[in-house]
PDB file of C-alpha atoms in Angstrom:
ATOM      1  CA  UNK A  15     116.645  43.680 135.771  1.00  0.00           C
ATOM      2  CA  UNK A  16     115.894  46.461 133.100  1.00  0.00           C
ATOM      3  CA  UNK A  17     118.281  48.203 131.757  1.00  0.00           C
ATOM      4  CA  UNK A  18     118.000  52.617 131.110  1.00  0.00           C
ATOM      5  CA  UNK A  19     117.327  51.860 127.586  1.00  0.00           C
ATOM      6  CA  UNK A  20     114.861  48.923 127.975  1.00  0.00           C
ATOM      7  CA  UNK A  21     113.042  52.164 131.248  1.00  0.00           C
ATOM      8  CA  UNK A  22     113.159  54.576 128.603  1.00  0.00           C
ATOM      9  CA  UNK A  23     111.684  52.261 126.121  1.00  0.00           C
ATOM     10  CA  UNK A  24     109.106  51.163 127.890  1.00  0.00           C
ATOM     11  CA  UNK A  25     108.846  55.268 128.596  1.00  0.00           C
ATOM     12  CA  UNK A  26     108.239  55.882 125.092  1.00  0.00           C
ATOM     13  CA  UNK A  27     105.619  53.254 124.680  1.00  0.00           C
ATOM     14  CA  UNK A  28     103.678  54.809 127.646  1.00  0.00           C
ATOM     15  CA  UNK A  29     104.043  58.190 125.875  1.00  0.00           C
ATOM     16  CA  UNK A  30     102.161  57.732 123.179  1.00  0.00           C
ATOM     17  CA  UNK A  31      99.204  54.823 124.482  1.00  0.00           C
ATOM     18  CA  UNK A  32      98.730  58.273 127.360  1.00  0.00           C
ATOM     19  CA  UNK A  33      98.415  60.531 124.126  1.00  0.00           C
ATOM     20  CA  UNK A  34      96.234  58.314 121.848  1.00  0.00           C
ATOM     21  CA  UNK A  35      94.188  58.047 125.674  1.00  0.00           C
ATOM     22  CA  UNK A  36      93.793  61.915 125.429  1.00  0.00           C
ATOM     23  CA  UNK A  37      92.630  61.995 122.020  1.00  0.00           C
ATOM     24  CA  UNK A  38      89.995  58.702 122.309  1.00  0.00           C
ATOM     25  CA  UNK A  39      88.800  60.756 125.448  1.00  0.00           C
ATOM     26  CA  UNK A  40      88.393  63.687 123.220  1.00  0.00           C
ATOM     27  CA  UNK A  41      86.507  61.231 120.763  1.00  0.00           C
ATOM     28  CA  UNK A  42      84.144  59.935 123.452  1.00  0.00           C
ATOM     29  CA  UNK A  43      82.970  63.644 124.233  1.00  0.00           C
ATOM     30  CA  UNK A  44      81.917  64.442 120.676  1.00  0.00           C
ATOM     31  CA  UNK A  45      80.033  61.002 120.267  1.00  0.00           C
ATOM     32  CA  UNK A  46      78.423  62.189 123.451  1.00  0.00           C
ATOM     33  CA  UNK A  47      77.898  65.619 122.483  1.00  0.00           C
ATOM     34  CA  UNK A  48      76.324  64.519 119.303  1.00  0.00           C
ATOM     35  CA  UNK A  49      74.237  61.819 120.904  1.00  0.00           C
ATOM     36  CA  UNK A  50      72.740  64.250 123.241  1.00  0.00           C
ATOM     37  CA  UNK A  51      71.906  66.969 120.316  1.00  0.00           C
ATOM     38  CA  UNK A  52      70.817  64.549 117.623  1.00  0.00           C
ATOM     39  CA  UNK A  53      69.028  62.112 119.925  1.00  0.00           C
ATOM     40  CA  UNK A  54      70.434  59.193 118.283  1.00  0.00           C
ATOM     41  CA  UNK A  55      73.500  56.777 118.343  1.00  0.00           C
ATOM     42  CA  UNK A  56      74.372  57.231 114.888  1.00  0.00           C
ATOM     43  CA  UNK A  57      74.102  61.187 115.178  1.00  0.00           C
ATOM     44  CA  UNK A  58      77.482  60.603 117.819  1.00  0.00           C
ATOM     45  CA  UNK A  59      79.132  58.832 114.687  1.00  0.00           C
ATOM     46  CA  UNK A  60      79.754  62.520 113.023  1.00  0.00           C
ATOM     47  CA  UNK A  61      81.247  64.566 116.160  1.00  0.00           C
ATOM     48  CA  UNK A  62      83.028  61.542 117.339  1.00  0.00           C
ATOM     49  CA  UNK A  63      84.761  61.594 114.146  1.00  0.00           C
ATOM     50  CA  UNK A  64      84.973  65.305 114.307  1.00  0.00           C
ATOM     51  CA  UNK A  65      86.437  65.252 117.640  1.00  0.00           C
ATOM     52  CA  UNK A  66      88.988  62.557 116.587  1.00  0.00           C
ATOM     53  CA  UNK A  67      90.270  64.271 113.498  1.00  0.00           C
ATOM     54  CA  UNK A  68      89.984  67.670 115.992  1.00  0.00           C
ATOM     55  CA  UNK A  69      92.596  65.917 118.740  1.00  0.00           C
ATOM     56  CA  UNK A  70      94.835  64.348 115.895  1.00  0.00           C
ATOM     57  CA  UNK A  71      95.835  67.806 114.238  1.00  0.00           C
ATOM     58  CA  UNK A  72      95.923  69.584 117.984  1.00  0.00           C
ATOM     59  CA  UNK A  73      98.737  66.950 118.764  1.00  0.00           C
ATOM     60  CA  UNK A  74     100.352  67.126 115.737  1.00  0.00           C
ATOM     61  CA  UNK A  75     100.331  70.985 116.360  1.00  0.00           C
ATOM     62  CA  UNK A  76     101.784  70.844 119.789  1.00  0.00           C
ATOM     63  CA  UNK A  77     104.371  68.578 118.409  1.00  0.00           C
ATOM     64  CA  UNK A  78     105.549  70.753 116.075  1.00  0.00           C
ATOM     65  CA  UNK A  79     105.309  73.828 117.752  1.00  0.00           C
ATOM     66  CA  UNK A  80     104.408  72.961 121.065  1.00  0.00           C
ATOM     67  CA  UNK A  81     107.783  74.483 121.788  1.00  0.00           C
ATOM     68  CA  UNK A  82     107.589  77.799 120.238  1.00  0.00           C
ATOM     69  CA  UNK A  83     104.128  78.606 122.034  1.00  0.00           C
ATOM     70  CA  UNK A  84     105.949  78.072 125.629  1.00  0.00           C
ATOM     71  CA  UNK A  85     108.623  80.083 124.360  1.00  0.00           C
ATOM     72  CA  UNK A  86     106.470  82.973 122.866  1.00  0.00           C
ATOM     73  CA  UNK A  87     104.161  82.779 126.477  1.00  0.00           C
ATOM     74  CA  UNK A  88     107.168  83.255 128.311  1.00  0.00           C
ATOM     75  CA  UNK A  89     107.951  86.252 126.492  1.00  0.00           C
ATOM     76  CA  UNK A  90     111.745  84.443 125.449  1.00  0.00           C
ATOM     77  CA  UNK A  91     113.599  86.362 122.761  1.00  0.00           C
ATOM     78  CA  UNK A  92     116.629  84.867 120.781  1.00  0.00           C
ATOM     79  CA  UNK A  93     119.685  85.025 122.506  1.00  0.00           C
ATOM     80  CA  UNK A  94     122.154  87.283 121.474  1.00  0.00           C
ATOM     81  CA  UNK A  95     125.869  86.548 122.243  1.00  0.00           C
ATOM     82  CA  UNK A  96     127.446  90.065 121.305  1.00  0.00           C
ATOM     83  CA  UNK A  97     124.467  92.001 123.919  1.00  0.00           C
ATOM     84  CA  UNK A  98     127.237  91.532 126.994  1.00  0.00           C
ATOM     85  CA  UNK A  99     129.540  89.264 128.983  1.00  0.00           C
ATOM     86  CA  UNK A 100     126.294  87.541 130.416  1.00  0.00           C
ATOM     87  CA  UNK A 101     124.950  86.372 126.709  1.00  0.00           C
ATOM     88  CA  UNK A 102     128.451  85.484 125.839  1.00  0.00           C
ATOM     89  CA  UNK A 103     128.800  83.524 128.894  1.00  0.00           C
ATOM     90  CA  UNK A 104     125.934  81.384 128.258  1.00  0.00           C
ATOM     91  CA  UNK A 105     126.368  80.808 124.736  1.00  0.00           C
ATOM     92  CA  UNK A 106     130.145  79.432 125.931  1.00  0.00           C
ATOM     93  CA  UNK A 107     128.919  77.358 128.680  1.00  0.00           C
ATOM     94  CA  UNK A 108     126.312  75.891 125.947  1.00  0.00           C
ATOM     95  CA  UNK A 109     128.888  74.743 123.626  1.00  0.00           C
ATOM     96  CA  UNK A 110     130.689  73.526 126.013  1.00  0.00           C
ATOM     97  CA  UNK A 111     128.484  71.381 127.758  1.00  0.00           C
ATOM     98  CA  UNK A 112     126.988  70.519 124.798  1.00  0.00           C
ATOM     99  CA  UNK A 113     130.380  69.727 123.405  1.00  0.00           C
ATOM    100  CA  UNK A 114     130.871  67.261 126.440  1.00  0.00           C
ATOM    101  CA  UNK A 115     127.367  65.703 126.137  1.00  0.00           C
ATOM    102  CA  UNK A 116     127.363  65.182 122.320  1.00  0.00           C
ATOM    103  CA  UNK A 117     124.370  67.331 121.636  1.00  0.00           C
ATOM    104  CA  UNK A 118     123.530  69.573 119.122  1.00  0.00           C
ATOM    105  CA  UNK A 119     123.406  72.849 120.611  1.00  0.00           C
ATOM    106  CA  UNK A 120     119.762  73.984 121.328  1.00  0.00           C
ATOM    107  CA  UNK A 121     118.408  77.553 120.551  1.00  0.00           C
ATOM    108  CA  UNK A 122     118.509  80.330 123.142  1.00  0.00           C
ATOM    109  CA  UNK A 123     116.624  82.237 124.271  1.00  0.00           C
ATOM    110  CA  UNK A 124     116.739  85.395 127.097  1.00  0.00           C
ATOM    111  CA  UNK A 125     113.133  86.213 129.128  1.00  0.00           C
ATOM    112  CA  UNK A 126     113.789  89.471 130.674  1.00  0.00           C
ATOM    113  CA  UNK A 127     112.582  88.569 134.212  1.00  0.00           C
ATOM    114  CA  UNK A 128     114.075  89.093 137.669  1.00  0.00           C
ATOM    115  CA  UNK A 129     113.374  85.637 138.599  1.00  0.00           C
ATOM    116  CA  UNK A 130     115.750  82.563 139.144  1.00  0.00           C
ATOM    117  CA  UNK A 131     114.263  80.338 136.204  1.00  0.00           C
ATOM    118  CA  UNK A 132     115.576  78.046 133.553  1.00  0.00           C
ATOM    119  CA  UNK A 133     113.574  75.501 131.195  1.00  0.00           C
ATOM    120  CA  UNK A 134     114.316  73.611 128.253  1.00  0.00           C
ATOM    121  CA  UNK A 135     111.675  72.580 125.651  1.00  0.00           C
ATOM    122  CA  UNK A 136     111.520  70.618 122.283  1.00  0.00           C
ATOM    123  CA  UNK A 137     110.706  67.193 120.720  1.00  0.00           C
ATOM    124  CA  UNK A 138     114.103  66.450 120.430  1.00  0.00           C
ATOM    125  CA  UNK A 139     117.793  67.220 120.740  1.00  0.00           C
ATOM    126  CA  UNK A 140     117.966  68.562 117.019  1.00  0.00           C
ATOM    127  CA  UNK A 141     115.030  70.659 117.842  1.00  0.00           C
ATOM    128  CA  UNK A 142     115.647  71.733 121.326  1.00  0.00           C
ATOM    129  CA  UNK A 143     115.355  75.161 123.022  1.00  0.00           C
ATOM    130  CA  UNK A 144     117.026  76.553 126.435  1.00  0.00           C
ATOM    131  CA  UNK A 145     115.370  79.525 127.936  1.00  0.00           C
ATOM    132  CA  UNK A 146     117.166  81.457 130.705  1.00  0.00           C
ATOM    133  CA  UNK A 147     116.177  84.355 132.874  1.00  0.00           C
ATOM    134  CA  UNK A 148     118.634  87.516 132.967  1.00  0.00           C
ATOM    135  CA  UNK A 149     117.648  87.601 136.472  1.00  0.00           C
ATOM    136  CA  UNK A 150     119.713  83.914 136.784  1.00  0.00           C
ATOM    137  CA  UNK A 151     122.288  84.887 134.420  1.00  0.00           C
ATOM    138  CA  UNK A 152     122.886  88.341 136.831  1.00  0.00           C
ATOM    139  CA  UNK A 153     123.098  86.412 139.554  1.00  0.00           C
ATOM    140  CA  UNK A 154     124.839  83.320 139.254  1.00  0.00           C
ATOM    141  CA  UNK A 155     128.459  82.537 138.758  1.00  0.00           C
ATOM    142  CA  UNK A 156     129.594  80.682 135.610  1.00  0.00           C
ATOM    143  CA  UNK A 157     130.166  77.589 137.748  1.00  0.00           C
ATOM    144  CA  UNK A 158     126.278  77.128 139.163  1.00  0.00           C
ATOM    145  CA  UNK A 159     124.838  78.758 135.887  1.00  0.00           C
ATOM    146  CA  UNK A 160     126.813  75.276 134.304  1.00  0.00           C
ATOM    147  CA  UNK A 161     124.733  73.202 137.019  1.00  0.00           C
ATOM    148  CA  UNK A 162     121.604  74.653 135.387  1.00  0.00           C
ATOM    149  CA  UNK A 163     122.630  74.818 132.168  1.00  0.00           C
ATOM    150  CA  UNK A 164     123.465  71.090 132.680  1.00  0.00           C
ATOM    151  CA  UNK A 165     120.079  70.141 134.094  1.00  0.00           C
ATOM    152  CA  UNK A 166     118.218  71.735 131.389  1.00  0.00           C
ATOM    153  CA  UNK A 167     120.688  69.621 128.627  1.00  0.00           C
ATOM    154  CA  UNK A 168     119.972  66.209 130.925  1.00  0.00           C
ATOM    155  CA  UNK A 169     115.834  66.743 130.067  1.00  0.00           C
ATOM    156  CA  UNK A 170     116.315  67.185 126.315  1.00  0.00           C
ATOM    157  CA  UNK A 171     118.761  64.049 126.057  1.00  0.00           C
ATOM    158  CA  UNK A 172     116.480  62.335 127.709  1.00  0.00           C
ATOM    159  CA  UNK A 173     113.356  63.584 125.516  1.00  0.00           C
ATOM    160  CA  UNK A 174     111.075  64.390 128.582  1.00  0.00           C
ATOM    161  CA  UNK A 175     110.180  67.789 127.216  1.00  0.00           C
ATOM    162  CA  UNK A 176     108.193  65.885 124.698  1.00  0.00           C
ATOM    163  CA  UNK A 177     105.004  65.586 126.539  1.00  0.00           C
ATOM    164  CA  UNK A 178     105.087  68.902 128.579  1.00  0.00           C
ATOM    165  CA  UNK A 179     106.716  70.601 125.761  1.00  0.00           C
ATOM    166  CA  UNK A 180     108.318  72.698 128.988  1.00  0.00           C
ATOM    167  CA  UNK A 181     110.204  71.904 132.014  1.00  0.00           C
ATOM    168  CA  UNK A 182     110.396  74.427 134.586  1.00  0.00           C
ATOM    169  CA  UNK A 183     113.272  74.218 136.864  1.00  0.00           C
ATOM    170  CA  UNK A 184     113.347  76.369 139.616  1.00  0.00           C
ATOM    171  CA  UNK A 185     117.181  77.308 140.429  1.00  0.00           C
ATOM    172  CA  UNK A 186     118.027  77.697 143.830  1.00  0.00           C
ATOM    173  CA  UNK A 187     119.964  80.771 144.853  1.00  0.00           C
ATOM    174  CA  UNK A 188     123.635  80.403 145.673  1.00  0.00           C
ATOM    175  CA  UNK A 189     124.121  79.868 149.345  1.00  0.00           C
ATOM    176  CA  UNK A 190     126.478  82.783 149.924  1.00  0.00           C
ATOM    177  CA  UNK A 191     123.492  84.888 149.293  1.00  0.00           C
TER     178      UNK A 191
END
C-alpha cells in the first residue's frame, strides 16, 4: 500500500510530465503552423522551436509570478493588521495556525468584496499567499474564519496551488444565519 509521501510523490511526477504535455502541445501547433505557411516540413522546424522556447518562458513566468497575477486580478491588497479588529484578527489566527502547522506565515492580502471567499496561492510554503474577502472576515466568527483559514494553510502544505496557482474555496455561511 502507498504511503502519503510515496501519493504525493507520484503527484509531483504527474505535475510536471502534464506541464512538459502542455508545452510539447504548444510545440506541435507551431510546427503545424509553420508547415502550413512555409509548405514544407523543415519550415515547421523554426515555429516549433519558437513555440517551444515561447511555452518554456510562459511557465517559468507563471511559476514565478503566477501568484501575484491571481492576486492583482482579484483586486487583493496587502493586509494591514492596524486597519481594525477584523485585520488584526486574521493576522492572529494566521500565526497561530501557522504556528501549529509549522509554516512560514504566508502574505495577506484583503479583496474588498461582499462575498464569502477565501484562496490561497503560491509555489510553495515560503512563497505562499492567503487572500480573504472583508465580506468573510465581517461575517464570520473567529472560530469558522480558523476553519477557513485552516483549509487555505492545508492547500499550500500540500503544494496544490502549484499548478492552478489559485484555489478558490467557497466558504459556507454559518448556519445560524
Amino acid at each position: 500500500m502507498a504511503t502519503f509521501y510515496d501519493l504525493a510523490a507520484d503527484n509531483r511526477r504527474k505535475s510536471l510530465a502534464l506541464v512538459l504535455l502542455v508545452v510539447a502541445i504548444l510545440a506541435a501547433f507551431g510546427a503545424s503552423a509553420g508547415i502550413a505557411l512555409s509548405g514544407t516540413v523543415d519550415g515547421g522546424l523554426p515555429f516549433a522551436l519558437g513555440a517551444f522556447v515561447l511555452g518554456f518562458f510562459l511557465t517559468l513566468g507563471a511559476w514565478f509570478s503566477g501568484d501575484k497575477a491571481v492576486l492583482a486580478a482579484a483586486g487583493a491588497k496587502p493586509l494591514n493588521p492596524d486597519a481594525g479588529v477584523e485585520e488584526r484578527q486574521l493576522d492572529n489566527i494566521v500565526d497561530e495556525l501557522c504556528l501549529a502547522a509549522n509554516l512560514p506565515k504566508p502574505k495577506l492580502y484583503v479583496i474588498d468584496d461582499t462575498a464569502l471567499n477565501a484562496f490561497a496561492t503560491g509555489r510553495d510554503p515560503e512563497h505562499a499567499s492567503v487572500a480573504v474577502t472583508a465580506g468573510l472576515m465581517a461575517r464570520l466568527d473567529r472560530e469558522e474564519m480558523s476553519g477557513v483559514i485552516a483549509h487555505e494553510l492545508s492547500h499550500v502544505d500540500r503544494k496544490s496551488t502549484r499548478l492552478n496557482s489559485s484555489h478558490m474555496s467557497e466558504s459556507r455561511m454559518p448556519s445560524s444565519a
